[in-house]
PDB file of C-alpha atoms and ligand atoms in Angstrom:
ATOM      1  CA  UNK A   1      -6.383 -14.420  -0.425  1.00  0.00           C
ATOM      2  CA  UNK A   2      -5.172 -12.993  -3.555  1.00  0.00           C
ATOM      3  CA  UNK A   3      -6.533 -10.000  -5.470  1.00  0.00           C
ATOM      4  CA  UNK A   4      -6.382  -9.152  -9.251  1.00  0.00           C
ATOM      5  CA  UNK A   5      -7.384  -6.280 -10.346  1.00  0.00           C
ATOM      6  CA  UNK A   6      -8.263  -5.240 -13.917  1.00  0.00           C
ATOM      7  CA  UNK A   7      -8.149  -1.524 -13.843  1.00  0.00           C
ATOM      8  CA  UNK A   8      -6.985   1.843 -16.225  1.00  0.00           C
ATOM      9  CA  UNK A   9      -5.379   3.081 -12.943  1.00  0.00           C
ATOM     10  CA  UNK A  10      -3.330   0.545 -11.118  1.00  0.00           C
ATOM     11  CA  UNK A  11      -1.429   3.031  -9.242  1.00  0.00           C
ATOM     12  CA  UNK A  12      -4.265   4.162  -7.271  1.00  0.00           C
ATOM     13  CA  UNK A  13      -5.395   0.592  -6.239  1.00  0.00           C
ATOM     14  CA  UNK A  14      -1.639  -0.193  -4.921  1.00  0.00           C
ATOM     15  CA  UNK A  15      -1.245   3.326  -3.202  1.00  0.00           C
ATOM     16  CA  UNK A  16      -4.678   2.410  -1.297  1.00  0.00           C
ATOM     17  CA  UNK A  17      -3.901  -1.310  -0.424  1.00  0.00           C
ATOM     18  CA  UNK A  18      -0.351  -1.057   1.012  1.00  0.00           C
ATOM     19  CA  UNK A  19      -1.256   1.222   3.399  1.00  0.00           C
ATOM     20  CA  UNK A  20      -2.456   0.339   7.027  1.00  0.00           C
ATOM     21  CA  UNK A  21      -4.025  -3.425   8.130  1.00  0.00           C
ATOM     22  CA  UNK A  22      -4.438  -4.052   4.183  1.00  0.00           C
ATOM     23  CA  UNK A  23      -0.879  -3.208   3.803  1.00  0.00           C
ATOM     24  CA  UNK A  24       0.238  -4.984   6.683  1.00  0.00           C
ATOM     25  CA  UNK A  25      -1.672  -8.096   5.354  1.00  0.00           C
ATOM     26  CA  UNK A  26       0.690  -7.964   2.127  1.00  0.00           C
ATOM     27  CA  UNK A  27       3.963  -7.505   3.803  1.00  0.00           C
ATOM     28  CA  UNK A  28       2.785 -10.651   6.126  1.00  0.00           C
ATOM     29  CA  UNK A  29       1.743 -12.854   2.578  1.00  0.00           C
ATOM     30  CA  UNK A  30      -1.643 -12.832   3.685  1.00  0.00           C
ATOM     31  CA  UNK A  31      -2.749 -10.817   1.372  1.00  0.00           C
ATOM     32  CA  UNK A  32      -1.470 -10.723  -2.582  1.00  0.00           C
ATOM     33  CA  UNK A  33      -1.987  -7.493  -4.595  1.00  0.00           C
ATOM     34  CA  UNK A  34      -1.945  -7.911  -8.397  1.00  0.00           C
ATOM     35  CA  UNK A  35      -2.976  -5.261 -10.499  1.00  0.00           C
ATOM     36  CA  UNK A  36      -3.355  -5.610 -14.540  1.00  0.00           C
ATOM     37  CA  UNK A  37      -3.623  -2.317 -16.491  1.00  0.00           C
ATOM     38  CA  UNK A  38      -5.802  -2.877 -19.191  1.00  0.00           C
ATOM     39  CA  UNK A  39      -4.571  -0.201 -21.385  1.00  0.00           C
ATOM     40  CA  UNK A  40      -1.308  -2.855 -21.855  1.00  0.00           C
ATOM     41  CA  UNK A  41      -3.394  -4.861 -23.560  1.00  0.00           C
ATOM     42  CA  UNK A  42      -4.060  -2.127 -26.391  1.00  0.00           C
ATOM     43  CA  UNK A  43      -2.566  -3.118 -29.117  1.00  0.00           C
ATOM     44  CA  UNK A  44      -3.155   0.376 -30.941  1.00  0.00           C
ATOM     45  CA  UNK A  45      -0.421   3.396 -31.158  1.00  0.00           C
ATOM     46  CA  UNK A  46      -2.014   5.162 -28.650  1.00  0.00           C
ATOM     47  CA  UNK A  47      -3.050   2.808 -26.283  1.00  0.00           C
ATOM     48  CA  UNK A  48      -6.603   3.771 -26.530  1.00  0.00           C
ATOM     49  CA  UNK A  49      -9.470   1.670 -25.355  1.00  0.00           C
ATOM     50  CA  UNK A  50     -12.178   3.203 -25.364  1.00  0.00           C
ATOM     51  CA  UNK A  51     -14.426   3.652 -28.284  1.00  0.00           C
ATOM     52  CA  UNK A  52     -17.997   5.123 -29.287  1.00  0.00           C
ATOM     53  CA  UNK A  53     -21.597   3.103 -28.219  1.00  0.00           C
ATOM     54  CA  UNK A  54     -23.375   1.783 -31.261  1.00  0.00           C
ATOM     55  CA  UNK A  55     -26.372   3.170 -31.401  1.00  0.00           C
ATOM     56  CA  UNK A  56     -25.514   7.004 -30.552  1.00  0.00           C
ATOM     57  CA  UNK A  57     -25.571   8.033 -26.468  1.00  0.00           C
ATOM     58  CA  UNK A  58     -23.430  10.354 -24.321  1.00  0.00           C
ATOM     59  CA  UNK A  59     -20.004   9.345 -23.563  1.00  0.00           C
ATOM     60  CA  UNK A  60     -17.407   6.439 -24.612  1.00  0.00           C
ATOM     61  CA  UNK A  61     -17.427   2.667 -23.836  1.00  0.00           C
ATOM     62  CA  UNK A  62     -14.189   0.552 -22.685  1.00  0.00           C
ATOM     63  CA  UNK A  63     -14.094  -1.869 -25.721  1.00  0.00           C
ATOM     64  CA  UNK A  64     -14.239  -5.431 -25.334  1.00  0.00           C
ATOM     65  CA  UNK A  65     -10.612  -7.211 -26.089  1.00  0.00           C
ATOM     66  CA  UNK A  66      -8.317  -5.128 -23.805  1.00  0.00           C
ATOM     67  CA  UNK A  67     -10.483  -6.003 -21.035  1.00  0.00           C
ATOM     68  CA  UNK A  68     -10.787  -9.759 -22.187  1.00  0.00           C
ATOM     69  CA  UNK A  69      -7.093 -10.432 -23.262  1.00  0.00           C
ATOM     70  CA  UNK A  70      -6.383  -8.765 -19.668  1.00  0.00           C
ATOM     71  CA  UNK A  71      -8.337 -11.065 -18.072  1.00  0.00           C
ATOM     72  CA  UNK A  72      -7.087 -13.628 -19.747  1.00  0.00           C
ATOM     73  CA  UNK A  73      -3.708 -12.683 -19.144  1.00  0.00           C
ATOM     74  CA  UNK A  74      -4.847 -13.703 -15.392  1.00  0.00           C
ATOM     75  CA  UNK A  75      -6.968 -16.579 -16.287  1.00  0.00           C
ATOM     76  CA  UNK A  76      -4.239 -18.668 -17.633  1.00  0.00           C
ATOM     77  CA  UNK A  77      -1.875 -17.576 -15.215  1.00  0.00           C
ATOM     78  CA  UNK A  78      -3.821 -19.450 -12.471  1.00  0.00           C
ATOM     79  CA  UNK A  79      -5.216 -21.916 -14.836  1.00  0.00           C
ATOM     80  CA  UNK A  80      -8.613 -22.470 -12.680  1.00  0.00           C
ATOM     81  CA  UNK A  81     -11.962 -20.681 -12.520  1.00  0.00           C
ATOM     82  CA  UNK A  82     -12.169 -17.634 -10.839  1.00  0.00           C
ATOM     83  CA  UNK A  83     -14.615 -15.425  -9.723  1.00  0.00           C
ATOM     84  CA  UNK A  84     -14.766 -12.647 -11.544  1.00  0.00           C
ATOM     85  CA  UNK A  85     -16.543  -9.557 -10.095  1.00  0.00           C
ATOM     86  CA  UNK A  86     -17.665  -6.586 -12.329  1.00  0.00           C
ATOM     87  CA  UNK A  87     -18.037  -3.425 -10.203  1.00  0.00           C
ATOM     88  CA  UNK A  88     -21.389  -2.127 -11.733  1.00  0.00           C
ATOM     89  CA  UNK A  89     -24.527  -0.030 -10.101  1.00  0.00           C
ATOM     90  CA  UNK A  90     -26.421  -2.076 -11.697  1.00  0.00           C
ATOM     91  CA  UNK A  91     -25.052  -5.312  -9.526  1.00  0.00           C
ATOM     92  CA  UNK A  92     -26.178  -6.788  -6.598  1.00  0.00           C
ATOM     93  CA  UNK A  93     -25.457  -4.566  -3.455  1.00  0.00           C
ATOM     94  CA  UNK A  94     -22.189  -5.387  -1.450  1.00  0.00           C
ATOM     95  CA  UNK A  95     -23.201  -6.445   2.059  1.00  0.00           C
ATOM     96  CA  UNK A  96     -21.306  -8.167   5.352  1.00  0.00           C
ATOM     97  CA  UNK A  97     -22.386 -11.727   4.297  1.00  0.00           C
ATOM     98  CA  UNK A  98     -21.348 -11.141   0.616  1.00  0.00           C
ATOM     99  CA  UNK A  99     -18.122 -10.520   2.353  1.00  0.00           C
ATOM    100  CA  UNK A 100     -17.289 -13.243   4.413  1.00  0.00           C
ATOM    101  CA  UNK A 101     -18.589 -15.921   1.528  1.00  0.00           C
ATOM    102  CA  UNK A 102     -16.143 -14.539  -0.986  1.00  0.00           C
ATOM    103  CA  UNK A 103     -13.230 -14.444   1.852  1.00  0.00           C
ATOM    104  CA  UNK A 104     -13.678 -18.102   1.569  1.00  0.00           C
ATOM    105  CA  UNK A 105     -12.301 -18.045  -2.120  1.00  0.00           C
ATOM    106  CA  UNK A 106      -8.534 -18.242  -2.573  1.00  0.00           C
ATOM    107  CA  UNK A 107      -8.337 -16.293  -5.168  1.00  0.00           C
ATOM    108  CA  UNK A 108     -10.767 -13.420  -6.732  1.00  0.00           C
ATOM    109  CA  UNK A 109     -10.451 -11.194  -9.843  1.00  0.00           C
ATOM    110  CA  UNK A 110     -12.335  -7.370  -9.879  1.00  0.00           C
ATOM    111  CA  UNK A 111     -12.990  -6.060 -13.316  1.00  0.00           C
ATOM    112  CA  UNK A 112     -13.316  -2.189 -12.882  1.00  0.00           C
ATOM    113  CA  UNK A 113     -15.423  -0.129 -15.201  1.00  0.00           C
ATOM    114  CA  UNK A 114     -14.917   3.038 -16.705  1.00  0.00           C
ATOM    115  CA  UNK A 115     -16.038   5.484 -18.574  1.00  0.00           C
ATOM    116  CA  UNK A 116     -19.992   4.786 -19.264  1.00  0.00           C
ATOM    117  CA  UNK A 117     -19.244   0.573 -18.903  1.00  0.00           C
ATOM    118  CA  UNK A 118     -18.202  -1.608 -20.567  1.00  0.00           C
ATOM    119  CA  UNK A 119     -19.180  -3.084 -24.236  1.00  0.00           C
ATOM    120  CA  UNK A 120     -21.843  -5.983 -23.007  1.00  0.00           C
ATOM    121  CA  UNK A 121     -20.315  -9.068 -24.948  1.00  0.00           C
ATOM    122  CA  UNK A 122     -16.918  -8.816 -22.781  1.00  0.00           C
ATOM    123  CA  UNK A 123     -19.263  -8.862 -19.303  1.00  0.00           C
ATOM    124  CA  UNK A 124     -21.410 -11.954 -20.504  1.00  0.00           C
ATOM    125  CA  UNK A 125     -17.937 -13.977 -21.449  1.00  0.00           C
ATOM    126  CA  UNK A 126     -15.672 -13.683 -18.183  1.00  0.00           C
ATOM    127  CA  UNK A 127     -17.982 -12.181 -15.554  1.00  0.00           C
ATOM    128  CA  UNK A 128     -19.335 -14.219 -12.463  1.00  0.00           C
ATOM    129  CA  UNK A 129     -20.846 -11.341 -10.404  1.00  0.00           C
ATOM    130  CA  UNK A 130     -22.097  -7.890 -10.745  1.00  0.00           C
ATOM    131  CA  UNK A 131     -21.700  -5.832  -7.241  1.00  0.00           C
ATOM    132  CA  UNK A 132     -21.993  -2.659  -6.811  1.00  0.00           C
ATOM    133  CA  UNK A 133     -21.659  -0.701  -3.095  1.00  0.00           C
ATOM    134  CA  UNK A 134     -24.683   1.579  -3.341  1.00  0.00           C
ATOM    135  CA  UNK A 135     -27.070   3.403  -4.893  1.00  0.00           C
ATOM    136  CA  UNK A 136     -24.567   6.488  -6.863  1.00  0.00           C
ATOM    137  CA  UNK A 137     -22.757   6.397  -9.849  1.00  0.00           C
ATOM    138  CA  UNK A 138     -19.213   6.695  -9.215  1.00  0.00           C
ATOM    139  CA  UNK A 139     -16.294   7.365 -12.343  1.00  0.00           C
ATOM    140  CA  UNK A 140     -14.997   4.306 -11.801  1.00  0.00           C
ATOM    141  CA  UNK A 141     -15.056   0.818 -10.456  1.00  0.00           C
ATOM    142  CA  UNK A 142     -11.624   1.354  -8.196  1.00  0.00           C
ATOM    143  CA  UNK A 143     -13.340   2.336  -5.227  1.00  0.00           C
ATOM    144  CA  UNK A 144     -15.473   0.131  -4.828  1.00  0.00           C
ATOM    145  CA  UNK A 145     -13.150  -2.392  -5.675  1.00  0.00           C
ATOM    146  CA  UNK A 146     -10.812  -1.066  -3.255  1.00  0.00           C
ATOM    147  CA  UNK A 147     -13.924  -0.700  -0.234  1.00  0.00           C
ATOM    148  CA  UNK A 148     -14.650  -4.738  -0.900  1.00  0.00           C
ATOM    149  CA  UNK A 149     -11.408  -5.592  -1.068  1.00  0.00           C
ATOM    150  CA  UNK A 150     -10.619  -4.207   2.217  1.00  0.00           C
ATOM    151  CA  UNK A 151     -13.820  -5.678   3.870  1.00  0.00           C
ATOM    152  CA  UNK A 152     -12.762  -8.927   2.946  1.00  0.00           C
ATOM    153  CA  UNK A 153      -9.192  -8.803   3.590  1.00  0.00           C
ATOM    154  CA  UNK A 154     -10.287  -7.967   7.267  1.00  0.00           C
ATOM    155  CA  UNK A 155     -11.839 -11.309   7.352  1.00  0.00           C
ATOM    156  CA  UNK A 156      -8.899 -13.207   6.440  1.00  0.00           C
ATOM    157  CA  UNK A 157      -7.811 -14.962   9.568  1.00  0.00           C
ATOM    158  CA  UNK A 158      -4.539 -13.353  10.732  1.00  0.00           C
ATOM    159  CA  UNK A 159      -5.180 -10.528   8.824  1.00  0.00           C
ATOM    160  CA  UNK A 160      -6.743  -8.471  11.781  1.00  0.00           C
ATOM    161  CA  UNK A 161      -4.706  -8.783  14.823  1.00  0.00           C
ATOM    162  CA  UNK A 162      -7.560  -9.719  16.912  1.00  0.00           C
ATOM    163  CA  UNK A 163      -9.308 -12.895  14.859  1.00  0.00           C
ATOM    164  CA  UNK A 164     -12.536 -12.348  17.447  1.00  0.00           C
ATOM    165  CA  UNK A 165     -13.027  -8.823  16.513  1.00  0.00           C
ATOM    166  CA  UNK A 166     -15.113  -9.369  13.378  1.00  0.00           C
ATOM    167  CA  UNK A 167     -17.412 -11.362  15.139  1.00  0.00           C
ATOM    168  CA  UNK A 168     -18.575  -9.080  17.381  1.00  0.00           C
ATOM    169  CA  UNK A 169     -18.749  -5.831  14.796  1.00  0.00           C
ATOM    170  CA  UNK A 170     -21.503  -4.274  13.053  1.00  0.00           C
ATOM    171  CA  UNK A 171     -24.254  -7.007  10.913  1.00  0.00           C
ATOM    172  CA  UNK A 172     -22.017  -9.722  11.783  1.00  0.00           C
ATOM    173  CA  UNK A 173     -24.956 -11.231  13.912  1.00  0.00           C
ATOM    174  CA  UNK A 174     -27.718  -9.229  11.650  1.00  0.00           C
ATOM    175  CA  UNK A 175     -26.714  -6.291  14.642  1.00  0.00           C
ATOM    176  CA  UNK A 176     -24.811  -3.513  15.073  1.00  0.00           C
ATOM    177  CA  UNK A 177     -22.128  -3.531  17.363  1.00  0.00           C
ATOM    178  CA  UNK A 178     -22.410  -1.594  21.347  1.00  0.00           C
ATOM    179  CA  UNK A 179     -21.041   1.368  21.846  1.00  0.00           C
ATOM    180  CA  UNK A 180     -17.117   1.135  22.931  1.00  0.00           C
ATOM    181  CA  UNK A 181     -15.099   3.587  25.657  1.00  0.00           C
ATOM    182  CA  UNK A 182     -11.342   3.828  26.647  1.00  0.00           C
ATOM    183  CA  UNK A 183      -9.563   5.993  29.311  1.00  0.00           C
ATOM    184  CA  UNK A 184     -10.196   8.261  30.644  1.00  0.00           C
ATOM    185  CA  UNK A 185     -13.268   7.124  32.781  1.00  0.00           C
ATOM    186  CA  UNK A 186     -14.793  10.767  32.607  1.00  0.00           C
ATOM    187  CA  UNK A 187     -14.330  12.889  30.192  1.00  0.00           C
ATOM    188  CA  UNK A 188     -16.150  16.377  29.856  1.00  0.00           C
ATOM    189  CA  UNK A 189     -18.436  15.199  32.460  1.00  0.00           C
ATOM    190  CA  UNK A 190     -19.468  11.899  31.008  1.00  0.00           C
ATOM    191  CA  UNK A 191     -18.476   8.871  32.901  1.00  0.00           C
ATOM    192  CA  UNK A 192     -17.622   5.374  31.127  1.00  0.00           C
ATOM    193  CA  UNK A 193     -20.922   3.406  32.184  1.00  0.00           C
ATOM    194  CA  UNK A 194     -20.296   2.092  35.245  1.00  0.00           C
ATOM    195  CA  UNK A 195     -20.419  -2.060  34.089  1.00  0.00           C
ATOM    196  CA  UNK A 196     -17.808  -1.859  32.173  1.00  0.00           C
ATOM    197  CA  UNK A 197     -15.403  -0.644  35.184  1.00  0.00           C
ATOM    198  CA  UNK A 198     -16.951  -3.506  37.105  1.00  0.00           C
ATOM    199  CA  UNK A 199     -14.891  -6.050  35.885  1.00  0.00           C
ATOM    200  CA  UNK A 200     -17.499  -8.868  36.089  1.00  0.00           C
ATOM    201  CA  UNK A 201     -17.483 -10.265  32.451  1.00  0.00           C
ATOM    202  CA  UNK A 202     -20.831 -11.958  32.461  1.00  0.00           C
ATOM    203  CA  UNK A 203     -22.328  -8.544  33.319  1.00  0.00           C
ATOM    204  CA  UNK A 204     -20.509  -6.719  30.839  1.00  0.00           C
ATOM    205  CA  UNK A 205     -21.658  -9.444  27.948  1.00  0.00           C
ATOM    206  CA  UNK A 206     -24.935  -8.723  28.647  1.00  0.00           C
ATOM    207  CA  UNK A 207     -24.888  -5.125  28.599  1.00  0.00           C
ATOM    208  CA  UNK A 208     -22.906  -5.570  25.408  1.00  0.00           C
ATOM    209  CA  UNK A 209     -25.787  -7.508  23.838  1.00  0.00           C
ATOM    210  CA  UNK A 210     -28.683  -5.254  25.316  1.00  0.00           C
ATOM    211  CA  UNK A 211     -26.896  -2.265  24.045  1.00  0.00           C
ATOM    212  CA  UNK A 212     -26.385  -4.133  20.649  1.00  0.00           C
ATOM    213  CA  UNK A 213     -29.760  -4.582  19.780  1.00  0.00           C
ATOM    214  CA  UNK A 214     -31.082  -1.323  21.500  1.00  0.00           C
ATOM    215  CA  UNK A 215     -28.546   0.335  18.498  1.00  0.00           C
ATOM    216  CA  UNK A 216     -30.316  -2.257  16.074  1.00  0.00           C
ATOM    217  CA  UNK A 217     -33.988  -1.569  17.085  1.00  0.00           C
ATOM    218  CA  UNK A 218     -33.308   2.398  16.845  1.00  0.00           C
ATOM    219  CA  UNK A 219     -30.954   2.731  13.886  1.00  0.00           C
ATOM    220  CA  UNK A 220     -31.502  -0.221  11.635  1.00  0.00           C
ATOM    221  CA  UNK A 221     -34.663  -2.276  12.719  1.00  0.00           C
ATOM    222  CA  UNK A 222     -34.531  -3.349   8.956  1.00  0.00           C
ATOM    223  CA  UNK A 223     -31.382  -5.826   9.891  1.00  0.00           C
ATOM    224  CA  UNK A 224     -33.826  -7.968  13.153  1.00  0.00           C
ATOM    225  CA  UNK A 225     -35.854 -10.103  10.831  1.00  0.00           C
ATOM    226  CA  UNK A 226     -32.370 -12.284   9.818  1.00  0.00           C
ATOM    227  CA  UNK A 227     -30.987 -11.630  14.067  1.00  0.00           C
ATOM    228  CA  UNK A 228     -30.784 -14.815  15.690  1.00  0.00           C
ATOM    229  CA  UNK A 229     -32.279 -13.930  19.208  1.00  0.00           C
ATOM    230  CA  UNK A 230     -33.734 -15.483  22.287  1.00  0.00           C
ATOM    231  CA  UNK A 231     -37.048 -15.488  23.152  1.00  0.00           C
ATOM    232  CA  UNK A 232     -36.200 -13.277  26.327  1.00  0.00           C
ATOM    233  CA  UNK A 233     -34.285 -10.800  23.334  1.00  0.00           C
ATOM    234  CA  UNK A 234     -37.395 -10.941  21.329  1.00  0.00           C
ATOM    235  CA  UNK A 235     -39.212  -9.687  24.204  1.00  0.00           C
ATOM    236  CA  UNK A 236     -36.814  -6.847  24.814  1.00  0.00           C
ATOM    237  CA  UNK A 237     -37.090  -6.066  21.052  1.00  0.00           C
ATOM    238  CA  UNK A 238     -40.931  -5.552  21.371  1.00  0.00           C
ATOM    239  CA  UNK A 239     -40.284  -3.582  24.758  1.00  0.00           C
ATOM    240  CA  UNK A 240     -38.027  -1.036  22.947  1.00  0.00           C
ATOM    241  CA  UNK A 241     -40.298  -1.052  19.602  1.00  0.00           C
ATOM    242  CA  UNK A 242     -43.216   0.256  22.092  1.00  0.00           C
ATOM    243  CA  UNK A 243     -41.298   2.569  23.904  1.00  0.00           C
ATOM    244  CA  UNK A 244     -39.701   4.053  20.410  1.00  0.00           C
ATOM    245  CA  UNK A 245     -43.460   4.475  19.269  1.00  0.00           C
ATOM    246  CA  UNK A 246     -44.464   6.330  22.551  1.00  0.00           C
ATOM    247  CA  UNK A 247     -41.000   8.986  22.002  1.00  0.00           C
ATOM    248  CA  UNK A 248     -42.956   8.991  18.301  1.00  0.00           C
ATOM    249  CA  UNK A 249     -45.975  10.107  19.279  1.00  0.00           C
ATOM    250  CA  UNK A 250     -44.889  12.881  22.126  1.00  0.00           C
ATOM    251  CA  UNK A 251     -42.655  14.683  19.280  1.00  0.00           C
ATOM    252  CA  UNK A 252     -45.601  14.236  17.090  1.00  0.00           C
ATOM    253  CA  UNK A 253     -48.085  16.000  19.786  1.00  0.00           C
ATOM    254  CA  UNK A 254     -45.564  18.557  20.612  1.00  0.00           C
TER     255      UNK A 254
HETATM  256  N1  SAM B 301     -23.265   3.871 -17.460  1.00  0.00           N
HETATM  257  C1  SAM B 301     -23.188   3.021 -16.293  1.00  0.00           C
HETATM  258  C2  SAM B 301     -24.585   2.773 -15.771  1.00  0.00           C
HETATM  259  O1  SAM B 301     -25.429   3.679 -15.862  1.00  0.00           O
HETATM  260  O2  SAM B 301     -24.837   1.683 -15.209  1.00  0.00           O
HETATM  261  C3  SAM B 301     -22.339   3.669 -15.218  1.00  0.00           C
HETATM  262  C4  SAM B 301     -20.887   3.737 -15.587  1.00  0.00           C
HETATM  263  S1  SAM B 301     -19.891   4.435 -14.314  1.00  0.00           S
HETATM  264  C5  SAM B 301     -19.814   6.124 -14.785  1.00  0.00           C
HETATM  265  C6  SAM B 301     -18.293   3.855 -14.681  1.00  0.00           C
HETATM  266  C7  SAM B 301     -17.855   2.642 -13.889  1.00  0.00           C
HETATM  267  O3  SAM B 301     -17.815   2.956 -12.526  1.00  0.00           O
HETATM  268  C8  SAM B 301     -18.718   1.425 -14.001  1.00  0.00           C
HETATM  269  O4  SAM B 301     -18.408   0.675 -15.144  1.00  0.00           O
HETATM  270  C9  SAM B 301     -18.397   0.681 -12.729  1.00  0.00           C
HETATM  271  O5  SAM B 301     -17.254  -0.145 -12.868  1.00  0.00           O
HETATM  272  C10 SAM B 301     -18.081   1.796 -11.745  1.00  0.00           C
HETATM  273  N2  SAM B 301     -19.165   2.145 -10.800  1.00  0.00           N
HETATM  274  C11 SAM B 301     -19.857   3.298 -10.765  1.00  0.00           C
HETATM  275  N3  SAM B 301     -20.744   3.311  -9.767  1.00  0.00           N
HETATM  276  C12 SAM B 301     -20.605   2.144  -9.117  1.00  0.00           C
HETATM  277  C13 SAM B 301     -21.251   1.564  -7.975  1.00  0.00           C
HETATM  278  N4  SAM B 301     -22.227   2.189  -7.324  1.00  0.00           N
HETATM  279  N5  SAM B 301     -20.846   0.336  -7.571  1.00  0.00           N
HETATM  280  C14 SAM B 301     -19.881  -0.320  -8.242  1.00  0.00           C
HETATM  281  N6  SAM B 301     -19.242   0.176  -9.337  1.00  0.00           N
HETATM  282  C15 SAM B 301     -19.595   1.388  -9.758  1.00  0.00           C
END
């Protein structure tokens, strides 16, 4: 997988992405890291580009032809099309699956905002998506740049030492994952439950996938309607459901 990044702060993308499994992923050629700074692609004395919204408003606007001729300095570079993702609140929300279909692309350019945006025209000629990775306004598009490009470096095969582990994390299956333990087997008073000592796999899968969509039904009962479960699960959901409304309505009548 290889990132490009369009950004006014390139240092601050690279200080984030060689660190830890990201960083690892680079060192390993995984992973590339390429950053463009726009501002090289001001051709004014002071490498300004940013300029005033038509039309009166608060704040400045990035102008349009840094941010193209940056892109373009990518563009021709690989000589393909390439997604090209515009960090924006106003794009559609980052999620798990959004993830792991764009870890399927080989390469993938972000184009981070700043300021109040971006002028319009420059968005409708080299952008492909708009994401953005919740409901706030942040300064910039870097972060969230940086939080999907580490999601989706972590599903790069090789890139996490353990290929299984993302399929058994949170929303990969529409749930979220059981809770985990390691040594000691008590600690201040709480013991490890006891199936997971017992060493009998089949017993501890189960558990696993009980406790899984327990966590679902009580934290996030939103993500069920896309869970692919038996009809024995399905059962178990309805069973919890119930019993959540009966804890409901004692706190409500205490
Ligand atoms: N005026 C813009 C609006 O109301 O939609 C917000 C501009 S924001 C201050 C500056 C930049 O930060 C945006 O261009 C975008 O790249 C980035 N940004 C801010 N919040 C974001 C979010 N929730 N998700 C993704 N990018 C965000």
């Amino acid at each position: 997988m290889n990132f490009h990044v369009l950004t006014l702060f390139p240092e601050m993308i690279g200080s984030v992405m060689r660190e830890s499994i990201t960083g690892r992923g680079i060192q390993e050629g995984l992973l590339t890291l390429d950053t463009v700074n726009i501002r090289d692609f001001a051709f004014n004395k002071h490498q300004k580009v940013d300029d005033y919204p038509y039309g009166g408003g608060a704040g400045m606007l990035m102008q349009a032809e840094p941010v193209f001729l940056a892109w373009k300095s990518i563009a021709e570079k690989l000589g393909h099309p390439v997604r090209t993702i515009y960090l924006s609140p106003q794009g559609e929300t980052f999620s798990q699956s959004m993830a792991k279909e764009l870890a399927k692309e080989e390469d993938l350019i972000f184009l981070c905002g700043h300021y109040e945006g971006i002028d319009e025209r420059v968005l409708e000629e080299i952008v492909t998506d708009q994401v953005s990775i919740g409901d706030y306004v942040l300064t910039g598009g870097e972060l969230p740049a940086m939080v999907m490009m580490d999601t989706i470096s972590r599903l790069v095969p090789g890139v996490l030492g353990n290929e299984d582990s993302p399929e058994t994390e949170s929303f990969s299956e529409s749930l979220l994952e059981y809770p985990q333990y390691s040594r000691p087997a008590v600690w201040h008073d709480r013991p490890v439950p006891e199936v997971l000592l017992s060493g009998h796999h089949a017993n501890v899968d189960l558990w696993r996938r009980q406790q899984s969509i327990e966590r679902t039904v009580r934290k996030r009962p939103d993500l069920l309607k896309n869970a692919d479960l038996t009809g024995k699960e399905w059962e178990y959901v309805r069973k919890l459901k119930k019993e959540l409304k009966e804890e409901e309505t004692q706190h409500e009548n205490i």
